PDB file of C-alpha atoms in Angstrom:
ATOM      1  CA  MET A1013       9.792   2.263   7.277  1.00 87.00           C
ATOM      2  CA  PHE A1014      12.691   2.586   4.836  1.00 94.00           C
ATOM      3  CA  THR A1015      15.531   5.042   4.218  1.00 90.00           C
ATOM      4  CA  GLY A1016      15.499   5.273   0.424  1.00 91.00           C
ATOM      5  CA  ILE A1017      19.022   3.805   0.173  1.00 93.00           C
ATOM      6  CA  ILE A1018      18.818   0.965  -2.349  1.00 96.00           C
ATOM      7  CA  GLU A1019      20.477  -2.254  -1.182  1.00 96.00           C
ATOM      8  CA  GLU A1020      20.226  -4.407  -4.279  1.00 97.00           C
ATOM      9  CA  LEU A1021      18.964  -4.573  -7.837  1.00 98.00           C
ATOM     10  CA  GLY A1022      16.586  -7.490  -8.220  1.00 98.00           C
ATOM     11  CA  THR A1023      14.874  -8.977 -11.253  1.00 98.00           C
ATOM     12  CA  PHE A1024      11.126  -8.886 -11.834  1.00 98.00           C
ATOM     13  CA  GLY A1025       9.921 -12.435 -12.410  1.00 97.00           C
ATOM     14  CA  GLY A1026       6.262 -11.732 -13.068  1.00 96.00           C
ATOM     15  CA  LEU A1027       2.937 -10.699 -11.520  1.00 95.00           C
ATOM     16  CA  SER A1028       0.093 -13.181 -11.619  1.00 92.00           C
ATOM     17  CA  GLY A1029      -2.990 -13.828  -9.517  1.00 91.00           C
ATOM     18  CA  GLY A1030      -2.161 -10.958  -7.200  1.00 94.00           C
ATOM     19  CA  ARG A1031       1.313 -12.303  -6.431  1.00 96.00           C
ATOM     20  CA  ILE A1032       4.651 -10.775  -7.466  1.00 98.00           C
ATOM     21  CA  PHE A1033       7.838 -12.796  -7.969  1.00 98.00           C
ATOM     22  CA  ILE A1034      11.267 -11.190  -7.448  1.00 98.00           C
ATOM     23  CA  LYS A1035      14.692 -12.769  -8.018  1.00 98.00           C
ATOM     24  CA  CYS A1036      17.372 -11.435  -5.659  1.00 98.00           C
ATOM     25  CA  GLN A1037      20.161 -12.340  -3.236  1.00 96.00           C
ATOM     26  CA  LYS A1038      21.117  -9.757  -0.609  1.00 96.00           C
ATOM     27  CA  VAL A1039      17.710  -8.676   0.724  1.00 97.00           C
ATOM     28  CA  ILE A1040      16.722 -12.277   1.554  1.00 96.00           C
ATOM     29  CA  GLU A1041      19.877 -13.107   3.524  1.00 94.00           C
ATOM     30  CA  ASP A1042      17.992 -12.861   6.834  1.00 92.00           C
ATOM     31  CA  VAL A1043      14.405 -12.699   5.586  1.00 95.00           C
ATOM     32  CA  LYS A1044      11.380 -14.183   7.344  1.00 96.00           C
ATOM     33  CA  VAL A1045       7.798 -14.593   6.145  1.00 97.00           C
ATOM     34  CA  GLY A1046       5.984 -11.376   7.065  1.00 97.00           C
ATOM     35  CA  ASP A1047       9.032  -9.119   6.604  1.00 96.00           C
ATOM     36  CA  SER A1048       8.722  -5.962   4.532  1.00 97.00           C
ATOM     37  CA  ILE A1049      10.778  -5.339   1.394  1.00 98.00           C
ATOM     38  CA  ALA A1050      10.383  -2.270  -0.812  1.00 98.00           C
ATOM     39  CA  VAL A1051      10.216  -3.071  -4.532  1.00 98.00           C
ATOM     40  CA  ASN A1052      10.696   0.110  -6.583  1.00 98.00           C
ATOM     41  CA  GLY A1053       9.616   1.947  -3.455  1.00 97.00           C
ATOM     42  CA  ILE A1054       6.489  -0.159  -2.858  1.00 98.00           C
ATOM     43  CA  CYS A1055       6.329  -1.729   0.598  1.00 97.00           C
ATOM     44  CA  LEU A1056       5.449  -5.412   0.130  1.00 97.00           C
ATOM     45  CA  THR A1057       5.155  -8.260   2.624  1.00 97.00           C
ATOM     46  CA  VAL A1058       7.145 -11.427   1.978  1.00 98.00           C
ATOM     47  CA  THR A1059       4.861 -14.474   1.722  1.00 98.00           C
ATOM     48  CA  THR A1060       7.339 -17.119   0.514  1.00 97.00           C
ATOM     49  CA  PHE A1061      11.057 -17.169  -0.238  1.00 97.00           C
ATOM     50  CA  THR A1062      13.916 -19.359  -1.455  1.00 97.00           C
ATOM     51  CA  ASP A1063      17.663 -18.751  -1.416  1.00 95.00           C
ATOM     52  CA  SER A1064      17.365 -16.696  -4.616  1.00 97.00           C
ATOM     53  CA  SER A1065      13.859 -15.182  -4.688  1.00 97.00           C
ATOM     54  CA  PHE A1066      10.767 -14.102  -2.794  1.00 98.00           C
ATOM     55  CA  THR A1067       7.081 -13.610  -3.489  1.00 98.00           C
ATOM     56  CA  ALA A1068       4.629 -11.070  -2.091  1.00 98.00           C
ATOM     57  CA  ASP A1069       0.908 -10.447  -2.419  1.00 96.00           C
ATOM     58  CA  VAL A1070      -0.119  -7.294  -4.299  1.00 96.00           C
ATOM     59  CA  MET A1071      -3.534  -5.656  -3.885  1.00 95.00           C
ATOM     60  CA  PRO A1072      -5.439  -4.172  -6.853  1.00 94.00           C
ATOM     61  CA  GLU A1073      -5.127  -0.728  -5.190  1.00 93.00           C
ATOM     62  CA  THR A1074      -1.335  -1.072  -5.230  1.00 95.00           C
ATOM     63  CA  ILE A1075      -1.338  -1.892  -8.937  1.00 94.00           C
ATOM     64  CA  LYS A1076      -3.583   1.121  -9.660  1.00 93.00           C
ATOM     65  CA  ARG A1077      -1.355   3.579  -7.778  1.00 93.00           C
ATOM     66  CA  THR A1078       2.054   2.351  -8.936  1.00 97.00           C
ATOM     67  CA  SER A1079       4.026   1.471 -12.046  1.00 96.00           C
ATOM     68  CA  LEU A1080       3.891  -2.292 -11.426  1.00 95.00           C
ATOM     69  CA  ASP A1081       1.691  -2.836 -14.483  1.00 92.00           C
ATOM     70  CA  ASN A1082       4.481  -1.421 -16.664  1.00 94.00           C
ATOM     71  CA  LEU A1083       7.069  -3.969 -15.533  1.00 96.00           C
ATOM     72  CA  LYS A1084       8.111  -6.759 -17.893  1.00 96.00           C
ATOM     73  CA  THR A1085       9.684 -10.060 -16.949  1.00 97.00           C
ATOM     74  CA  GLY A1086      13.424  -9.526 -16.587  1.00 97.00           C
ATOM     75  CA  ASP A1087      13.194  -5.832 -15.684  1.00 97.00           C
ATOM     76  CA  VAL A1088      15.548  -4.535 -13.002  1.00 97.00           C
ATOM     77  CA  VAL A1089      13.910  -3.328  -9.761  1.00 98.00           C
ATOM     78  CA  ASN A1090      15.205  -1.445  -6.709  1.00 98.00           C
ATOM     79  CA  LEU A1091      15.106  -3.391  -3.456  1.00 98.00           C
ATOM     80  CA  GLU A1092      15.462  -2.301   0.173  1.00 97.00           C
ATOM     81  CA  ARG A1093      14.747  -4.112   3.432  1.00 96.00           C
ATOM     82  CA  ALA A1094      12.803  -2.356   6.169  1.00 93.00           C
ATOM     83  CA  LEU A1095      14.755  -0.057   8.487  1.00 85.00           C
ATOM     84  CA  ARG A1096      16.004  -1.489  11.780  1.00 77.00           C
ATOM     85  CA  LEU A1097      16.227   0.775  14.832  1.00 73.00           C
ATOM     86  CA  SER A1098      19.995   0.267  14.917  1.00 68.00           C
ATOM     87  CA  ASP A1099      20.510   1.349  11.271  1.00 72.00           C
ATOM     88  CA  ARG A1100      21.877   4.681  10.091  1.00 71.00           C
ATOM     89  CA  LEU A1101      19.261   6.898   8.440  1.00 72.00           C
ATOM     90  CA  GLY A1102      21.311   7.707   5.340  1.00 74.00           C
ATOM     91  CA  GLY A1103      18.427   8.977   3.214  1.00 75.00           C
ATOM     92  CA  HIS A1104      15.128  10.166   4.687  1.00 83.00           C
ATOM     93  CA  ILE A1105      12.051   8.548   6.229  1.00 83.00           C
ATOM     94  CA  VAL A1106      10.292   6.606   3.459  1.00 90.00           C
ATOM     95  CA  SER A1107       7.048   4.757   4.196  1.00 91.00           C
ATOM     96  CA  GLY A1108       6.858   2.639   1.054  1.00 93.00           C
ATOM     97  CA  HIS A1109       3.360   3.960   0.306  1.00 93.00           C
ATOM     98  CA  ILE A1110       3.390   5.307  -3.246  1.00 96.00           C
ATOM     99  CA  ASP A1111       1.468   8.551  -3.810  1.00 95.00           C
ATOM    100  CA  GLY A1112       1.375   8.386  -7.599  1.00 96.00           C
ATOM    101  CA  VAL A1113       3.262   7.749 -10.813  1.00 97.00           C
ATOM    102  CA  GLY A1114       5.260  10.338 -12.739  1.00 97.00           C
ATOM    103  CA  ARG A1115       7.114  10.176 -16.053  1.00 98.00           C
ATOM    104  CA  ILE A1116      10.666  11.165 -16.818  1.00 98.00           C
ATOM    105  CA  LYS A1117      10.581  14.234 -19.040  1.00 98.00           C
ATOM    106  CA  SER A1118      14.321  14.729 -19.521  1.00 97.00           C
ATOM    107  CA  MET A1119      17.740  13.499 -18.389  1.00 95.00           C
ATOM    108  CA  LYS A1120      20.630  15.921 -18.874  1.00 94.00           C
ATOM    109  CA  ASN A1121      24.294  15.758 -17.917  1.00 91.00           C
ATOM    110  CA  ASP A1122      25.573  18.476 -15.581  1.00 90.00           C
ATOM    111  CA  ALA A1123      29.331  17.939 -15.102  1.00 90.00           C
ATOM    112  CA  ASN A1124      29.517  14.677 -13.113  1.00 88.00           C
ATOM    113  CA  ALA A1125      25.790  14.741 -12.273  1.00 91.00           C
ATOM    114  CA  ILE A1126      22.597  13.959 -14.143  1.00 93.00           C
ATOM    115  CA  ILE A1127      19.611  16.270 -13.797  1.00 96.00           C
ATOM    116  CA  VAL A1128      16.401  14.276 -14.087  1.00 97.00           C
ATOM    117  CA  THR A1129      13.139  16.142 -14.632  1.00 98.00           C
ATOM    118  CA  VAL A1130       9.924  14.317 -13.744  1.00 98.00           C
ATOM    119  CA  GLU A1131       6.409  15.229 -14.841  1.00 98.00           C
ATOM    120  CA  ALA A1132       4.072  14.631 -11.917  1.00 97.00           C
ATOM    121  CA  PRO A1133       0.395  15.002 -10.945  1.00 95.00           C
ATOM    122  CA  LYS A1134      -0.411  18.487  -9.633  1.00 93.00           C
ATOM    123  CA  GLU A1135      -1.650  17.181  -6.299  1.00 91.00           C
ATOM    124  CA  LEU A1136       1.793  15.710  -5.633  1.00 94.00           C
ATOM    125  CA  LEU A1137       3.698  18.814  -6.722  1.00 94.00           C
ATOM    126  CA  ARG A1138       2.083  20.691  -3.823  1.00 90.00           C
ATOM    127  CA  GLN A1139       4.015  18.391  -1.480  1.00 92.00           C
ATOM    128  CA  ILE A1140       7.378  18.798  -3.228  1.00 94.00           C
ATOM    129  CA  ALA A1141       9.765  21.665  -2.427  1.00 91.00           C
ATOM    130  CA  ALA A1142      13.202  22.675  -3.691  1.00 93.00           C
ATOM    131  CA  LYS A1143      15.925  21.235  -1.405  1.00 92.00           C
ATOM    132  CA  GLY A1144      13.335  18.921   0.131  1.00 92.00           C
ATOM    133  CA  SER A1145      13.278  15.123  -0.109  1.00 93.00           C
ATOM    134  CA  VAL A1146      11.391  12.852  -2.486  1.00 96.00           C
ATOM    135  CA  ALA A1147      11.534   9.094  -3.136  1.00 96.00           C
ATOM    136  CA  LEU A1148      11.567   7.930  -6.763  1.00 97.00           C
ATOM    137  CA  ASP A1149      11.182   4.163  -7.233  1.00 98.00           C
ATOM    138  CA  GLY A1150      12.263   4.012  -3.596  1.00 97.00           C
ATOM    139  CA  MET A1151      15.412   6.141  -4.034  1.00 96.00           C
ATOM    140  CA  SER A1152      15.892   8.984  -1.557  1.00 95.00           C
ATOM    141  CA  LEU A1153      16.725  12.088  -3.592  1.00 95.00           C
ATOM    142  CA  THR A1154      16.988  15.839  -3.017  1.00 94.00           C
ATOM    143  CA  VAL A1155      14.749  18.099  -5.092  1.00 95.00           C
ATOM    144  CA  VAL A1156      16.607  20.657  -7.215  1.00 96.00           C
ATOM    145  CA  ASP A1157      13.651  22.645  -8.507  1.00 96.00           C
ATOM    146  CA  VAL A1158       9.885  22.452  -8.914  1.00 96.00           C
ATOM    147  CA  ASP A1159       7.255  24.245 -11.013  1.00 95.00           C
ATOM    148  CA  ASP A1160       3.550  23.742 -11.720  1.00 94.00           C
ATOM    149  CA  ARG A1161       4.096  20.643 -13.899  1.00 96.00           C
ATOM    150  CA  THR A1162       7.466  19.114 -13.077  1.00 98.00           C
ATOM    151  CA  PHE A1163      10.237  18.769 -10.521  1.00 98.00           C
ATOM    152  CA  SER A1164      13.889  17.869 -10.939  1.00 97.00           C
ATOM    153  CA  VAL A1165      16.468  15.896  -8.957  1.00 97.00           C
ATOM    154  CA  SER A1166      20.217  15.522  -9.331  1.00 94.00           C
ATOM    155  CA  LEU A1167      21.956  12.140  -9.430  1.00 93.00           C
ATOM    156  CA  ILE A1168      25.604  11.405  -8.765  1.00 92.00           C
ATOM    157  CA  PRO A1169      27.147   8.619 -10.905  1.00 91.00           C
ATOM    158  CA  HIS A1170      27.091   6.171  -7.956  1.00 91.00           C
ATOM    159  CA  THR A1171      23.316   6.519  -7.530  1.00 92.00           C
ATOM    160  CA  ARG A1172      22.768   5.953 -11.236  1.00 90.00           C
ATOM    161  CA  ASP A1173      25.054   2.911 -11.307  1.00 92.00           C
ATOM    162  CA  VAL A1174      23.585   1.057  -8.296  1.00 95.00           C
ATOM    163  CA  THR A1175      19.879   1.697  -8.979  1.00 96.00           C
ATOM    164  CA  ASN A1176      17.418   1.141 -11.800  1.00 96.00           C
ATOM    165  CA  PHE A1177      18.110   4.691 -13.009  1.00 94.00           C
ATOM    166  CA  LYS A1178      20.800   3.166 -15.212  1.00 91.00           C
ATOM    167  CA  ILE A1179      18.051   1.710 -17.425  1.00 94.00           C
ATOM    168  CA  LYS A1180      15.583   4.610 -17.187  1.00 95.00           C
ATOM    169  CA  LYS A1181      14.796   6.602 -20.313  1.00 95.00           C
ATOM    170  CA  VAL A1182      12.738   9.654 -21.222  1.00 97.00           C
ATOM    171  CA  ASN A1183       9.033   8.822 -20.754  1.00 97.00           C
ATOM    172  CA  SER A1184       9.772   5.950 -18.342  1.00 97.00           C
ATOM    173  CA  PRO A1185       7.176   5.761 -15.550  1.00 97.00           C
ATOM    174  CA  ILE A1186       8.462   6.183 -11.997  1.00 98.00           C
ATOM    175  CA  ASN A1187       6.869   5.748  -8.573  1.00 98.00           C
ATOM    176  CA  ILE A1188       6.704   8.898  -6.457  1.00 98.00           C
ATOM    177  CA  GLU A1189       6.469   9.116  -2.677  1.00 96.00           C
ATOM    178  CA  THR A1190       6.487  12.640  -1.280  1.00 94.00           C
ATOM    179  CA  ASP A1191       8.002  13.548   2.080  1.00 87.00           C
ATOM    180  CA  VAL A1192       5.742  12.500   4.954  1.00 81.00           C
ATOM    181  CA  LEU A1193       6.305  15.878   6.661  1.00 76.00           C
ATOM    182  CA  ALA A1194       4.981  17.670   3.578  1.00 75.00           C
ATOM    183  CA  LYS A1195       1.812  15.564   3.713  1.00 77.00           C
ATOM    184  CA  TYR A1196       1.092  16.581   7.297  1.00 73.00           C
ATOM    185  CA  VAL A1197       1.813  20.250   6.626  1.00 76.00           C
ATOM    186  CA  GLU A1198      -0.553  20.267   3.646  1.00 73.00           C
ATOM    187  CA  ARG A1199      -3.223  18.490   5.688  1.00 72.00           C
ATOM    188  CA  LEU A1200      -2.940  21.078   8.445  1.00 72.00           C
ATOM    189  CA  LEU A1201      -3.115  23.981   6.014  1.00 73.00           C
ATOM    190  CA  THR A1202      -6.032  22.682   3.956  1.00 73.00           C
ATOM    191  CA  GLY A1203      -8.048  20.912   6.660  1.00 65.00           C
ATOM    192  CA  LYS A1204     -10.011  22.229   9.591  1.00 55.00           C
ATOM    193  CA  PRO A1205      -8.716  25.417  11.267  1.00 53.00           C
ATOM    194  CA  THR A1206      -5.922  24.588  13.715  1.00 52.00           C
ATOM    195  CA  GLY A1207      -4.230  27.930  14.293  1.00 60.00           C
ATOM    196  CA  LEU A1208      -1.351  26.762  12.095  1.00 59.00           C
ATOM    197  CA  THR A1209      -1.075  29.059   9.071  1.00 66.00           C
ATOM    198  CA  LYS A1210       1.345  29.710   6.208  1.00 68.00           C
ATOM    199  CA  ASP A1211       2.309  32.990   7.893  1.00 75.00           C
ATOM    200  CA  PHE A1212       3.113  31.133  11.110  1.00 68.00           C
ATOM    201  CA  LEU A1213       5.239  28.536   9.288  1.00 69.00           C
ATOM    202  CA  ALA A1214       7.091  31.245   7.345  1.00 74.00           C
ATOM    203  CA  ALA A1215       7.724  33.330  10.457  1.00 74.00           C
ATOM    204  CA  ASN A1216       9.213  30.320  12.223  1.00 67.00           C
ATOM    205  CA  GLY A1217      11.407  29.164   9.366  1.00 69.00           C
ATOM    206  CA  PHE A1218       9.457  26.104   8.247  1.00 66.00           C
ATOM    207  CA  ILE A1219       8.750  27.370   4.715  1.00 70.00           C
TER     208      ILE A1219
END
């Protein structure tokens, strides 16, 4: 599990033979083989490491579902170590399991903030709600608005400056992980009858 609070910007060193290479410093300070590190929101398991890098195995399914194929050597990536039980939960619960890839449709200044609009697959938009949480390339963000094709988030300057958003442009791909609670609610509402209905959730303040 992760919190969506980025700890470090690393450098993508390549992806070959099902193995990814990442240059970094902070996230490997206390690393061990088998530890989890999120790379642009993708939970990966450390297989080898040095004092300035680590490698991890990447399955074909992971490449299909994420933006890894779009990375070029030297690209900046968001990094976060797995949550410890003693840590503060500053963002929200992030699993590191990417649901799909969206594309940045627009980036507009709004006083000291930046409103980023992301075009996303329809099946993911069902799990995204205004004022709810979403992880983009592993960043925990609050949803501003959502419609049938896009959703938007608001960034403060600090978030932009310490994450890979500082190099993002219109049409850049971005990994999306929806809120785990939204997944379970949708499953309950679209699966076998459970007695849990939209009317029940509305009446009790859940939606």
